[in-house]
PDB file of C-alpha atoms in Angstrom:
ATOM      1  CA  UNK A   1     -11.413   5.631 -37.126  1.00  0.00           C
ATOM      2  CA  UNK A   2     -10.561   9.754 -37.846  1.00  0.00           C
ATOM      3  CA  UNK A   3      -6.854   9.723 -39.246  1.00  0.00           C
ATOM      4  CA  UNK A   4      -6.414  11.351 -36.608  1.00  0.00           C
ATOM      5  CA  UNK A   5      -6.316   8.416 -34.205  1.00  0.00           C
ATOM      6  CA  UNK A   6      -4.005   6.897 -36.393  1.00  0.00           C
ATOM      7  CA  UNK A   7      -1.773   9.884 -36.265  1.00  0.00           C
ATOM      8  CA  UNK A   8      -1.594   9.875 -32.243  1.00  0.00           C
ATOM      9  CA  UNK A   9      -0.491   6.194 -32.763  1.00  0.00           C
ATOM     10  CA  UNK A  10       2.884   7.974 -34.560  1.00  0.00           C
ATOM     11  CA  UNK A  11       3.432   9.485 -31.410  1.00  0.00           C
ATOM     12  CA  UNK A  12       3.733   6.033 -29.121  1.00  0.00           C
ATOM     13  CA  UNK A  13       7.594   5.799 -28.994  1.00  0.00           C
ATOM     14  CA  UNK A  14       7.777   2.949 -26.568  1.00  0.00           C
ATOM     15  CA  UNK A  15       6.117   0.570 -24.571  1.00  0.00           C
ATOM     16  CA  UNK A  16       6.723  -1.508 -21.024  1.00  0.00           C
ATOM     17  CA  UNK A  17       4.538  -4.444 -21.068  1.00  0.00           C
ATOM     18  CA  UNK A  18       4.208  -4.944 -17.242  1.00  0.00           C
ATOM     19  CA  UNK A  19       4.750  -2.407 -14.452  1.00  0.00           C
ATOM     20  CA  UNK A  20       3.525  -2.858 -10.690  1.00  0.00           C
ATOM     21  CA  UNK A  21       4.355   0.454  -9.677  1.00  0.00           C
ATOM     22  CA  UNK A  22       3.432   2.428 -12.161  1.00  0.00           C
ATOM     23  CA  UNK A  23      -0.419   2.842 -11.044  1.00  0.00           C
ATOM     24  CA  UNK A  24      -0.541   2.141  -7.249  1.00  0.00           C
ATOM     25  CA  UNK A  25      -2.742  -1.181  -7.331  1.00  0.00           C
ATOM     26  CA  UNK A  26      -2.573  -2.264 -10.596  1.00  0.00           C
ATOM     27  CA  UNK A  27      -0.428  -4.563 -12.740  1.00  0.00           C
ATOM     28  CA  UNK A  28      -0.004  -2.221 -15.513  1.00  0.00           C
ATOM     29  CA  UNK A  29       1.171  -1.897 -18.919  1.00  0.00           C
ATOM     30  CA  UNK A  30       2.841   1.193 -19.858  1.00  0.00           C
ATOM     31  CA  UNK A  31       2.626   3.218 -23.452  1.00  0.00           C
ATOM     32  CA  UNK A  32       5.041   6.369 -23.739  1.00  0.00           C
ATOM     33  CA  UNK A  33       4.547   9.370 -25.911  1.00  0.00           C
ATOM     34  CA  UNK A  34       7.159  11.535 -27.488  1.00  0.00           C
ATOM     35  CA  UNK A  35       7.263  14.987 -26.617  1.00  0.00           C
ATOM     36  CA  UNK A  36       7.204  17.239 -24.140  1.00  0.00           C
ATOM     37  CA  UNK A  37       6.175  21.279 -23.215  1.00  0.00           C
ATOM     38  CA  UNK A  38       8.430  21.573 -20.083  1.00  0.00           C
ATOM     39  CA  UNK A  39      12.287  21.317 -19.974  1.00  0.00           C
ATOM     40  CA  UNK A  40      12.660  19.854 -16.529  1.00  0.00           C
ATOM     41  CA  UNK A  41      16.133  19.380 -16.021  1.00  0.00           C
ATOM     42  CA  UNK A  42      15.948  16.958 -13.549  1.00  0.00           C
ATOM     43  CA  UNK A  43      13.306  14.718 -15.843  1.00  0.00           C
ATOM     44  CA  UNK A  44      14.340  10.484 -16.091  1.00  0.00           C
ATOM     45  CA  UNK A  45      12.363  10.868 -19.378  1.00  0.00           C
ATOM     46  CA  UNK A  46      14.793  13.355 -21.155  1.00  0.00           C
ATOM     47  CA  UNK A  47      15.365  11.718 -24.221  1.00  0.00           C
ATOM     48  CA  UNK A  48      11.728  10.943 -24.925  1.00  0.00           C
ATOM     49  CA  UNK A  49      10.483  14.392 -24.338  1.00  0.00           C
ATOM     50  CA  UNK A  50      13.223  15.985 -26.204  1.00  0.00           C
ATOM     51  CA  UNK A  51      13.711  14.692 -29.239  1.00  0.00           C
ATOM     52  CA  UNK A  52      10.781  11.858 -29.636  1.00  0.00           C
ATOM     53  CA  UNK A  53      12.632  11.764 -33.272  1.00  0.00           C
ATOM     54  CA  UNK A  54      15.371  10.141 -32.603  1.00  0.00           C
ATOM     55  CA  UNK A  55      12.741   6.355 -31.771  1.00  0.00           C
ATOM     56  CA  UNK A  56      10.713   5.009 -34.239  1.00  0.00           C
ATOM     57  CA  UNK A  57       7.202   5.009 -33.760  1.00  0.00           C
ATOM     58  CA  UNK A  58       5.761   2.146 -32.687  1.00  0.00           C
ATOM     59  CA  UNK A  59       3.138  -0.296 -34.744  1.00  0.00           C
ATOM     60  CA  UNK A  60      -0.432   0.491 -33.838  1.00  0.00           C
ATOM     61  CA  UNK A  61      -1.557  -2.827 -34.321  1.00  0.00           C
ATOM     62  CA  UNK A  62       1.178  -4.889 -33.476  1.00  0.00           C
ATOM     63  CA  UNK A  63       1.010  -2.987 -29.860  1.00  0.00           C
ATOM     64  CA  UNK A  64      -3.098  -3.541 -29.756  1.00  0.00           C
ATOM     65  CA  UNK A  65      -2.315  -7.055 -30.397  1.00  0.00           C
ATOM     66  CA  UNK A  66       0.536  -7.362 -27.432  1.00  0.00           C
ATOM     67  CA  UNK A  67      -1.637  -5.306 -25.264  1.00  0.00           C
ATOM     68  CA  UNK A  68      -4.902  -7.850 -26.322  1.00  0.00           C
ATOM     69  CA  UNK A  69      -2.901 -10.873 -25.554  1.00  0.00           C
ATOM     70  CA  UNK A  70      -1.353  -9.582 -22.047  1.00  0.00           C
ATOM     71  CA  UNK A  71      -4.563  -8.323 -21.288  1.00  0.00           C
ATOM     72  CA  UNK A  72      -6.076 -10.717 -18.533  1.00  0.00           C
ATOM     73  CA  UNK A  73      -2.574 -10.433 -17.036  1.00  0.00           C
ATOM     74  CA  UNK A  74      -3.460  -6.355 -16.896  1.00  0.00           C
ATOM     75  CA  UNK A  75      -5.480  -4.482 -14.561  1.00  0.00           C
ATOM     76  CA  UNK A  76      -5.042  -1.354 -16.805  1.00  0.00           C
ATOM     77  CA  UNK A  77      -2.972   0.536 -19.109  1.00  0.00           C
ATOM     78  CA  UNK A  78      -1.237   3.935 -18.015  1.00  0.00           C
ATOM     79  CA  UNK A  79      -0.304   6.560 -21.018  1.00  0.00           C
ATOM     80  CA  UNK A  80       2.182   8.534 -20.537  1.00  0.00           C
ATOM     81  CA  UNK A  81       5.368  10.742 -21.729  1.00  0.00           C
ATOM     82  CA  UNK A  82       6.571  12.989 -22.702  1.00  0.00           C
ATOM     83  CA  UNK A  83       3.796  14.880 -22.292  1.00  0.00           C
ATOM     84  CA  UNK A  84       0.350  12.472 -23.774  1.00  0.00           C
ATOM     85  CA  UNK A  85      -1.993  15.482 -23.211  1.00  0.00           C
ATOM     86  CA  UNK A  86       0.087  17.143 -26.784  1.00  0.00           C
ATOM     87  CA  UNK A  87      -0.524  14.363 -28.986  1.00  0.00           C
ATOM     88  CA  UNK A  88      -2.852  15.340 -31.864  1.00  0.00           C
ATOM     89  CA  UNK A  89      -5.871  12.793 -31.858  1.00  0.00           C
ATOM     90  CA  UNK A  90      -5.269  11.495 -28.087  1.00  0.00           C
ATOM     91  CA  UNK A  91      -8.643  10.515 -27.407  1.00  0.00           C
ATOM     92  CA  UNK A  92      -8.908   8.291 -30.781  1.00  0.00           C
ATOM     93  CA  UNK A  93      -5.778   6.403 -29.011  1.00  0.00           C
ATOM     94  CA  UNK A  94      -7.252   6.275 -26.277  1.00  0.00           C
ATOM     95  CA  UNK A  95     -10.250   4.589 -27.812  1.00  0.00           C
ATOM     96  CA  UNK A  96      -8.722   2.066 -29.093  1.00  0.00           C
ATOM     97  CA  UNK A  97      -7.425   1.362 -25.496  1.00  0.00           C
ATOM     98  CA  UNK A  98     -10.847   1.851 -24.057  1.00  0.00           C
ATOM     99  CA  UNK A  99     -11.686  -1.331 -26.603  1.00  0.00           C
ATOM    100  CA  UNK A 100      -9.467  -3.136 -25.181  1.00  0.00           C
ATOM    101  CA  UNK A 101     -11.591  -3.539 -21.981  1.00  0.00           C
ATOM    102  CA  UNK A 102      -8.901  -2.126 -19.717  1.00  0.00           C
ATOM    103  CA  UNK A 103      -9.397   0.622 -17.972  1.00  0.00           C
ATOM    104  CA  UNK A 104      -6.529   4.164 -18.488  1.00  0.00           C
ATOM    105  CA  UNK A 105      -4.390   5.855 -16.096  1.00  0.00           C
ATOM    106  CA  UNK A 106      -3.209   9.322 -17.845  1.00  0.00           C
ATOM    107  CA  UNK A 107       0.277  10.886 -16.347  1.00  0.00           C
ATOM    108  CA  UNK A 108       0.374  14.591 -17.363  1.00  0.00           C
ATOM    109  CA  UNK A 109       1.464  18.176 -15.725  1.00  0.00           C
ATOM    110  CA  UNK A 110      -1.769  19.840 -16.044  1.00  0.00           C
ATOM    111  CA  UNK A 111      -0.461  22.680 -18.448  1.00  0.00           C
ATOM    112  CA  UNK A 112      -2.950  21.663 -20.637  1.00  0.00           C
ATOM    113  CA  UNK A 113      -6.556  21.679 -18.471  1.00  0.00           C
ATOM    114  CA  UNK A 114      -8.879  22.149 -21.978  1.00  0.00           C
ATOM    115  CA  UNK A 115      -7.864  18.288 -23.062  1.00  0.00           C
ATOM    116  CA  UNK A 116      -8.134  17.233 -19.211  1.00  0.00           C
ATOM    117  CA  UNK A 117     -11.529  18.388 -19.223  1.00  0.00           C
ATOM    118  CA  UNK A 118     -12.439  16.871 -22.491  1.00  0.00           C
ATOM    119  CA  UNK A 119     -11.149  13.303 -21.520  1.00  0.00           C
ATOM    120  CA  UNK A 120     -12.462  13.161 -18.687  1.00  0.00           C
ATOM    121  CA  UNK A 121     -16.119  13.727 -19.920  1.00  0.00           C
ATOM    122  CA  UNK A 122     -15.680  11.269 -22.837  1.00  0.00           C
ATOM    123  CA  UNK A 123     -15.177   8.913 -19.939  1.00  0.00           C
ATOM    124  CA  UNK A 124     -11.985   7.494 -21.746  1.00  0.00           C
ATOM    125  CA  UNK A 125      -9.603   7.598 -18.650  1.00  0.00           C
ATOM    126  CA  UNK A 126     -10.013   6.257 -15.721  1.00  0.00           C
ATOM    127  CA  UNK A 127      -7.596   7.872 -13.292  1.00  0.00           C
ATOM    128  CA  UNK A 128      -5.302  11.179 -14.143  1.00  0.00           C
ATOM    129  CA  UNK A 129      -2.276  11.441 -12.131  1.00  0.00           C
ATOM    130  CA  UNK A 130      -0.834  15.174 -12.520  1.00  0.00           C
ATOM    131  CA  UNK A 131       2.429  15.756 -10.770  1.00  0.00           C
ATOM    132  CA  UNK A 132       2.776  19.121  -9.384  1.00  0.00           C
ATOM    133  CA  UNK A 133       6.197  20.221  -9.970  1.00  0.00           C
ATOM    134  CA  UNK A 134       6.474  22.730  -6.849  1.00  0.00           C
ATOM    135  CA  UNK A 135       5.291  26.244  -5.432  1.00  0.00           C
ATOM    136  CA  UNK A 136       4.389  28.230  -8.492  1.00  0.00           C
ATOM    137  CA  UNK A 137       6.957  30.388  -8.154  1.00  0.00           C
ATOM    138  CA  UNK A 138       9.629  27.644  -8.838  1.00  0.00           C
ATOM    139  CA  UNK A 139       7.909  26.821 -11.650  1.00  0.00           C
ATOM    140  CA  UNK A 140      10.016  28.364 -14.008  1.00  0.00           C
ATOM    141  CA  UNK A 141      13.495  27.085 -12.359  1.00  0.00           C
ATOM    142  CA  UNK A 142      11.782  23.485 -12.071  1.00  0.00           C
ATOM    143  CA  UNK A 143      10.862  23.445 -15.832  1.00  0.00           C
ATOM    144  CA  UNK A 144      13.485  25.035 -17.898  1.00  0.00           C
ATOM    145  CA  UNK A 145      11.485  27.777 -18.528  1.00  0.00           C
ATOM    146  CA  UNK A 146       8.753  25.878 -19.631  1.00  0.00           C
ATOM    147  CA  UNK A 147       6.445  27.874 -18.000  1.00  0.00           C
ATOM    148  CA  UNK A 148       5.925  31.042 -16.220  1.00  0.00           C
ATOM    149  CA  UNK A 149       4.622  31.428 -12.601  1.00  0.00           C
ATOM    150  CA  UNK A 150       1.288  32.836 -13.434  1.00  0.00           C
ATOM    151  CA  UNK A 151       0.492  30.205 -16.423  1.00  0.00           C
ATOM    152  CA  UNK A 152       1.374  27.316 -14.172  1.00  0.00           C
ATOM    153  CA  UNK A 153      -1.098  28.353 -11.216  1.00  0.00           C
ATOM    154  CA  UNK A 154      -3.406  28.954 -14.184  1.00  0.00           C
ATOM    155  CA  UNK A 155      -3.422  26.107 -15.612  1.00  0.00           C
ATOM    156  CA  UNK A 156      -3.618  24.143 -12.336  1.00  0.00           C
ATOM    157  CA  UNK A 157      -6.598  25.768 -10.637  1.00  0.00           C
ATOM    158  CA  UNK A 158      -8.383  24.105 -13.744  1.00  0.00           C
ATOM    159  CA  UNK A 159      -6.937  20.862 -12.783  1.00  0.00           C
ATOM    160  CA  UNK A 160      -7.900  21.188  -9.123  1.00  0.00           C
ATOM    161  CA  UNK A 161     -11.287  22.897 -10.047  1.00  0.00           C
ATOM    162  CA  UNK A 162     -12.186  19.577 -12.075  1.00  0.00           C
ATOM    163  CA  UNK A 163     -10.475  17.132  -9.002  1.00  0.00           C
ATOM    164  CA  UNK A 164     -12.671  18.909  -6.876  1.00  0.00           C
ATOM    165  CA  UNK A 165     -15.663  17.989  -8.533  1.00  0.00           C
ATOM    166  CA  UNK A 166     -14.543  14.245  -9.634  1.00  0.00           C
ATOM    167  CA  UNK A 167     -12.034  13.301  -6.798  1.00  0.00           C
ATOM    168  CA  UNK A 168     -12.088   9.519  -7.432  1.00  0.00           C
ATOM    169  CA  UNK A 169     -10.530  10.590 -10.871  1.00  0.00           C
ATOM    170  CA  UNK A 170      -7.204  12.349  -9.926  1.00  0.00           C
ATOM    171  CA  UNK A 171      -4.339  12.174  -7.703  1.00  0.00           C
ATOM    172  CA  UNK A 172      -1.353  14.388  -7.401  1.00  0.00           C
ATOM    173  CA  UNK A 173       2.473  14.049  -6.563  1.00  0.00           C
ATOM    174  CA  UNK A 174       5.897  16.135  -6.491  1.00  0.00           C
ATOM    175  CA  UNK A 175       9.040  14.146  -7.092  1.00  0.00           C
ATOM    176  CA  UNK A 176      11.371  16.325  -3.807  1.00  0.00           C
ATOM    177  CA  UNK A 177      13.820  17.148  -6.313  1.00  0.00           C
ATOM    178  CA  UNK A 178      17.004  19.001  -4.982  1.00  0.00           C
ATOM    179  CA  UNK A 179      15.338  22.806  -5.818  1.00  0.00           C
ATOM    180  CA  UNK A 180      12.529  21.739  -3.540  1.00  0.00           C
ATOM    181  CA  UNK A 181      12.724  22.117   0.795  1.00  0.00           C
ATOM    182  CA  UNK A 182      10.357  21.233   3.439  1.00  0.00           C
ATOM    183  CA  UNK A 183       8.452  24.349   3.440  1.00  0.00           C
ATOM    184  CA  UNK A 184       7.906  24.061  -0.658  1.00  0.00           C
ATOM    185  CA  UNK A 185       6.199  20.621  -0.244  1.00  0.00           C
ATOM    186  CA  UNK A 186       4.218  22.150   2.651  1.00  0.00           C
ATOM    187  CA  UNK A 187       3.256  24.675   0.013  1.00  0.00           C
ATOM    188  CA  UNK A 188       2.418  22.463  -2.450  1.00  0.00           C
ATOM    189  CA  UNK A 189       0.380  20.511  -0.033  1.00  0.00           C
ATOM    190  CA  UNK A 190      -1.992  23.606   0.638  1.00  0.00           C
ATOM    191  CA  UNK A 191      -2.486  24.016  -3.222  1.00  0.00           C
ATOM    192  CA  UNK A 192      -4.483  20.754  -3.241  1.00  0.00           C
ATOM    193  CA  UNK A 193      -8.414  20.565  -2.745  1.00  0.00           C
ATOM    194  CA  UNK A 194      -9.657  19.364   0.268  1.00  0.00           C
ATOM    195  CA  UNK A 195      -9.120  15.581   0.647  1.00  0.00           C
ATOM    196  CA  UNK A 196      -6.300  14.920  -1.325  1.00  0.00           C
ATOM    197  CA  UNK A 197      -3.056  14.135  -0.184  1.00  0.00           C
ATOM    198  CA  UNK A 198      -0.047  14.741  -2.075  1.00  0.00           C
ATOM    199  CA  UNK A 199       1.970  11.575  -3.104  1.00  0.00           C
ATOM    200  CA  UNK A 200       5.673  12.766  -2.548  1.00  0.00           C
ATOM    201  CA  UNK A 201       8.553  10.789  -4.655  1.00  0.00           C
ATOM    202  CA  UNK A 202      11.849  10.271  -3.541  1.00  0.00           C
ATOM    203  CA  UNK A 203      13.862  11.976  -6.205  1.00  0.00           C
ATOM    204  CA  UNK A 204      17.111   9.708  -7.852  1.00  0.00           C
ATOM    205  CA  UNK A 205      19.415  11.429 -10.209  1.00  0.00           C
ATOM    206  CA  UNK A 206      18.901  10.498 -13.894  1.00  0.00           C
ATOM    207  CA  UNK A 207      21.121   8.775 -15.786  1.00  0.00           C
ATOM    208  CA  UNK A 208      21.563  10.702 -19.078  1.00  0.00           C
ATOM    209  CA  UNK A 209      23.314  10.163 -22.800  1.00  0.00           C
ATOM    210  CA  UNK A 210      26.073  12.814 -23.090  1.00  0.00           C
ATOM    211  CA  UNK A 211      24.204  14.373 -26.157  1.00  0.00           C
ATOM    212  CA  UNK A 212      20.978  14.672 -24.329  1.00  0.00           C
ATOM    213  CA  UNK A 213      19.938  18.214 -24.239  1.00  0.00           C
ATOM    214  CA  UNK A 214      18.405  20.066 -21.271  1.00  0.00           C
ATOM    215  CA  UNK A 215      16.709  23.702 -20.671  1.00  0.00           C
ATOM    216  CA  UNK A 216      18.582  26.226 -22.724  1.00  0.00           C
ATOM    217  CA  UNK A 217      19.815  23.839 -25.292  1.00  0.00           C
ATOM    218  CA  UNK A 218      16.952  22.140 -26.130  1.00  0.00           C
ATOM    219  CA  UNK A 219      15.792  23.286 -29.802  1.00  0.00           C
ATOM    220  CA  UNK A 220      12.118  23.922 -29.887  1.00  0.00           C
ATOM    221  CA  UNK A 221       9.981  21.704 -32.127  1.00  0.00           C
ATOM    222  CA  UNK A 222       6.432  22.594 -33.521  1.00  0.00           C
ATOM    223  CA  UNK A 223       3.578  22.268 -31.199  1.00  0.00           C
ATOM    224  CA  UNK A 224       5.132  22.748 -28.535  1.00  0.00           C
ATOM    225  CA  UNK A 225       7.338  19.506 -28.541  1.00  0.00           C
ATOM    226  CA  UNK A 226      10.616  19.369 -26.803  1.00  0.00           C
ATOM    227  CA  UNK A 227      13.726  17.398 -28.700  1.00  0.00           C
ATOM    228  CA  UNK A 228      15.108  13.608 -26.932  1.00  0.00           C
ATOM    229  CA  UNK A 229      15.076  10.087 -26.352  1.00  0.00           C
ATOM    230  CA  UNK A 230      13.614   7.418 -24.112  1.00  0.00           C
ATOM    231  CA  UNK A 231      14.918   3.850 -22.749  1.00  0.00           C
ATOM    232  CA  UNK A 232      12.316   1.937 -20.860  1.00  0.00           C
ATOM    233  CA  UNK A 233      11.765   1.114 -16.806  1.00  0.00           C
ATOM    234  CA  UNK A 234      11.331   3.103 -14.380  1.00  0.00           C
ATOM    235  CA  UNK A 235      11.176   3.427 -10.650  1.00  0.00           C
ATOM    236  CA  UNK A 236       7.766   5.636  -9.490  1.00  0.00           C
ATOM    237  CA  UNK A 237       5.725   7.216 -12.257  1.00  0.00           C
ATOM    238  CA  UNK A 238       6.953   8.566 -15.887  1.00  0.00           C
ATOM    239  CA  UNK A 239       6.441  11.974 -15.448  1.00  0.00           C
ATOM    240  CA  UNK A 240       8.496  12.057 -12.084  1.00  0.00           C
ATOM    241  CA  UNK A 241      11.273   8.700 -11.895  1.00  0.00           C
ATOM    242  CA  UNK A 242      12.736   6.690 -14.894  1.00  0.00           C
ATOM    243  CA  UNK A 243      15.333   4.741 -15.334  1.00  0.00           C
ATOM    244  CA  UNK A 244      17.083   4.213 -18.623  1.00  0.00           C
ATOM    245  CA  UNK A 245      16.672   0.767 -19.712  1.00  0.00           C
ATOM    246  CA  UNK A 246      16.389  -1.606 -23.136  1.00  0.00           C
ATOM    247  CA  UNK A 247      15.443  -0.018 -26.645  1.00  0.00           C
ATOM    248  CA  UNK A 248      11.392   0.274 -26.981  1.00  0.00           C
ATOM    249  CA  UNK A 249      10.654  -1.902 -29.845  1.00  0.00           C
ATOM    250  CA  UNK A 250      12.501  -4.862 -27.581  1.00  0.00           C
ATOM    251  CA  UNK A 251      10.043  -4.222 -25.002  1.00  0.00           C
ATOM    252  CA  UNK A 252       7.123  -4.113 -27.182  1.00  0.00           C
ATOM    253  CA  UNK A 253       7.818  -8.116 -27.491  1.00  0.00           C
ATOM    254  CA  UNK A 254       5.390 -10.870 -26.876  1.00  0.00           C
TER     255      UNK A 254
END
């Protein structure tokens, strides 16, 4: 394997062995990267996306072996974050998933269409669910400044370009967080290609350490990496709902 692959394994800060509503239809395991290039203040993942530090990395091989034993228990595996698409050496990980037989649900927010494009020929995932955050124009409200207006729809058309032409490979939702009214998911919506339906998520508060850091406070780490912490569970999706749960490396137990 590159050392690269083993490098994106560094990144896998926790892991939820079973999850039935994670990926609509599937009993699912769940892998979490650290990391994150938005500063959503309203994100159930802050720690992990803030400062991925602040968890130990989890064992590649102890997880492949987990995942290996669970795995006629598992209709498929879902990466997410955090933010997967930043992790150096991503599709090496996600080789290693691929030999696990299971097929790969990717969660991401589309800001970075290039690696979309490029796992999506290797064939390596199997369904990409981007969550579309709201009109473009609240982009930079929704994300802490992540990202400006103009970048966002940029980055976006890409993402709806490539549904467009692989439809069975994508789906999209918007957690109705506070900023967001009626007329913003009806916007959001009409962003979509034809024949996709947007997948709205009821929106629950997050839970949050008093040190965790949000928008304006967040210190910037290289490569675009965001400083925090993760706890496990979840209620509809990792890049929309989490809750805060047990420490990763108990839930990476047999």
């Amino acid at each position: 394997m590159h050392s690269f692959g083993h490098h994106a394994w560094s990144h896998v800060r926790g892991i939820e062995r079973l999850s039935l509503c994670d990926w609509p239809g599937h009993a699912a395991a769940v892998l979490f990267t650290g990391g994150c290039n938005l500063r959503c203040p309203t994100c159930h993942n802050a720690e992990m996306a803030w400062a991925p530090g602040r968890l130990p990395a989890l064992d590649r091989g102890e997880v492949l072996g987990l995942l290996s034993r669970r795995a006629k228990w598992l209709d498929g595996i879902t990466v997410t974050g955090g933010e997967p698409t930043l992790v150096p050496g991503l599709m090496d990980l996600l080789t290693d998933l691929a030999d696990l037989g299971l097929p790969v649900k990717l969660d991401t927010n589309g800001m970075r269409p290039g690696v979309v494009r490029s796992l999506l020929a290797a064939g390596l995932v199997r369904t990409f669910a981007v969550d579309v955050k709201g009109p473009y124009a609240k982009y930079p409200a929704l994300t802490g400044d992540g990202v400006d207006a103009a970048t966002a729809r940029t980055n976006l058309e890409a993402i709806f370009r490539m549904a467009a032409q692989a439809p069975g490979a994508f789906y999209f939702r918007t957690t109705r967080v506070p900023m967001l009214q009626d007329e913003d998911m009806d916007t959001i919506r009409g962003l979509l290609p034809a024949g996709f339906t947007l997948v709205e998520q009821k929106y629950v508060a997050p839970q949050r350490r008093t040190d965790a850091q949000t928008d304006s406070q967040a210190r910037q780490l290289p490569g675009d990496l965001v400083p925090g912490t993760y706890r496990p569970g979840h209620i509809q999706g990792a890049q929309g709902q989490r809750h805060q749960g047990s420490h990763p490396l108990q839930a990476a137990g047999a």
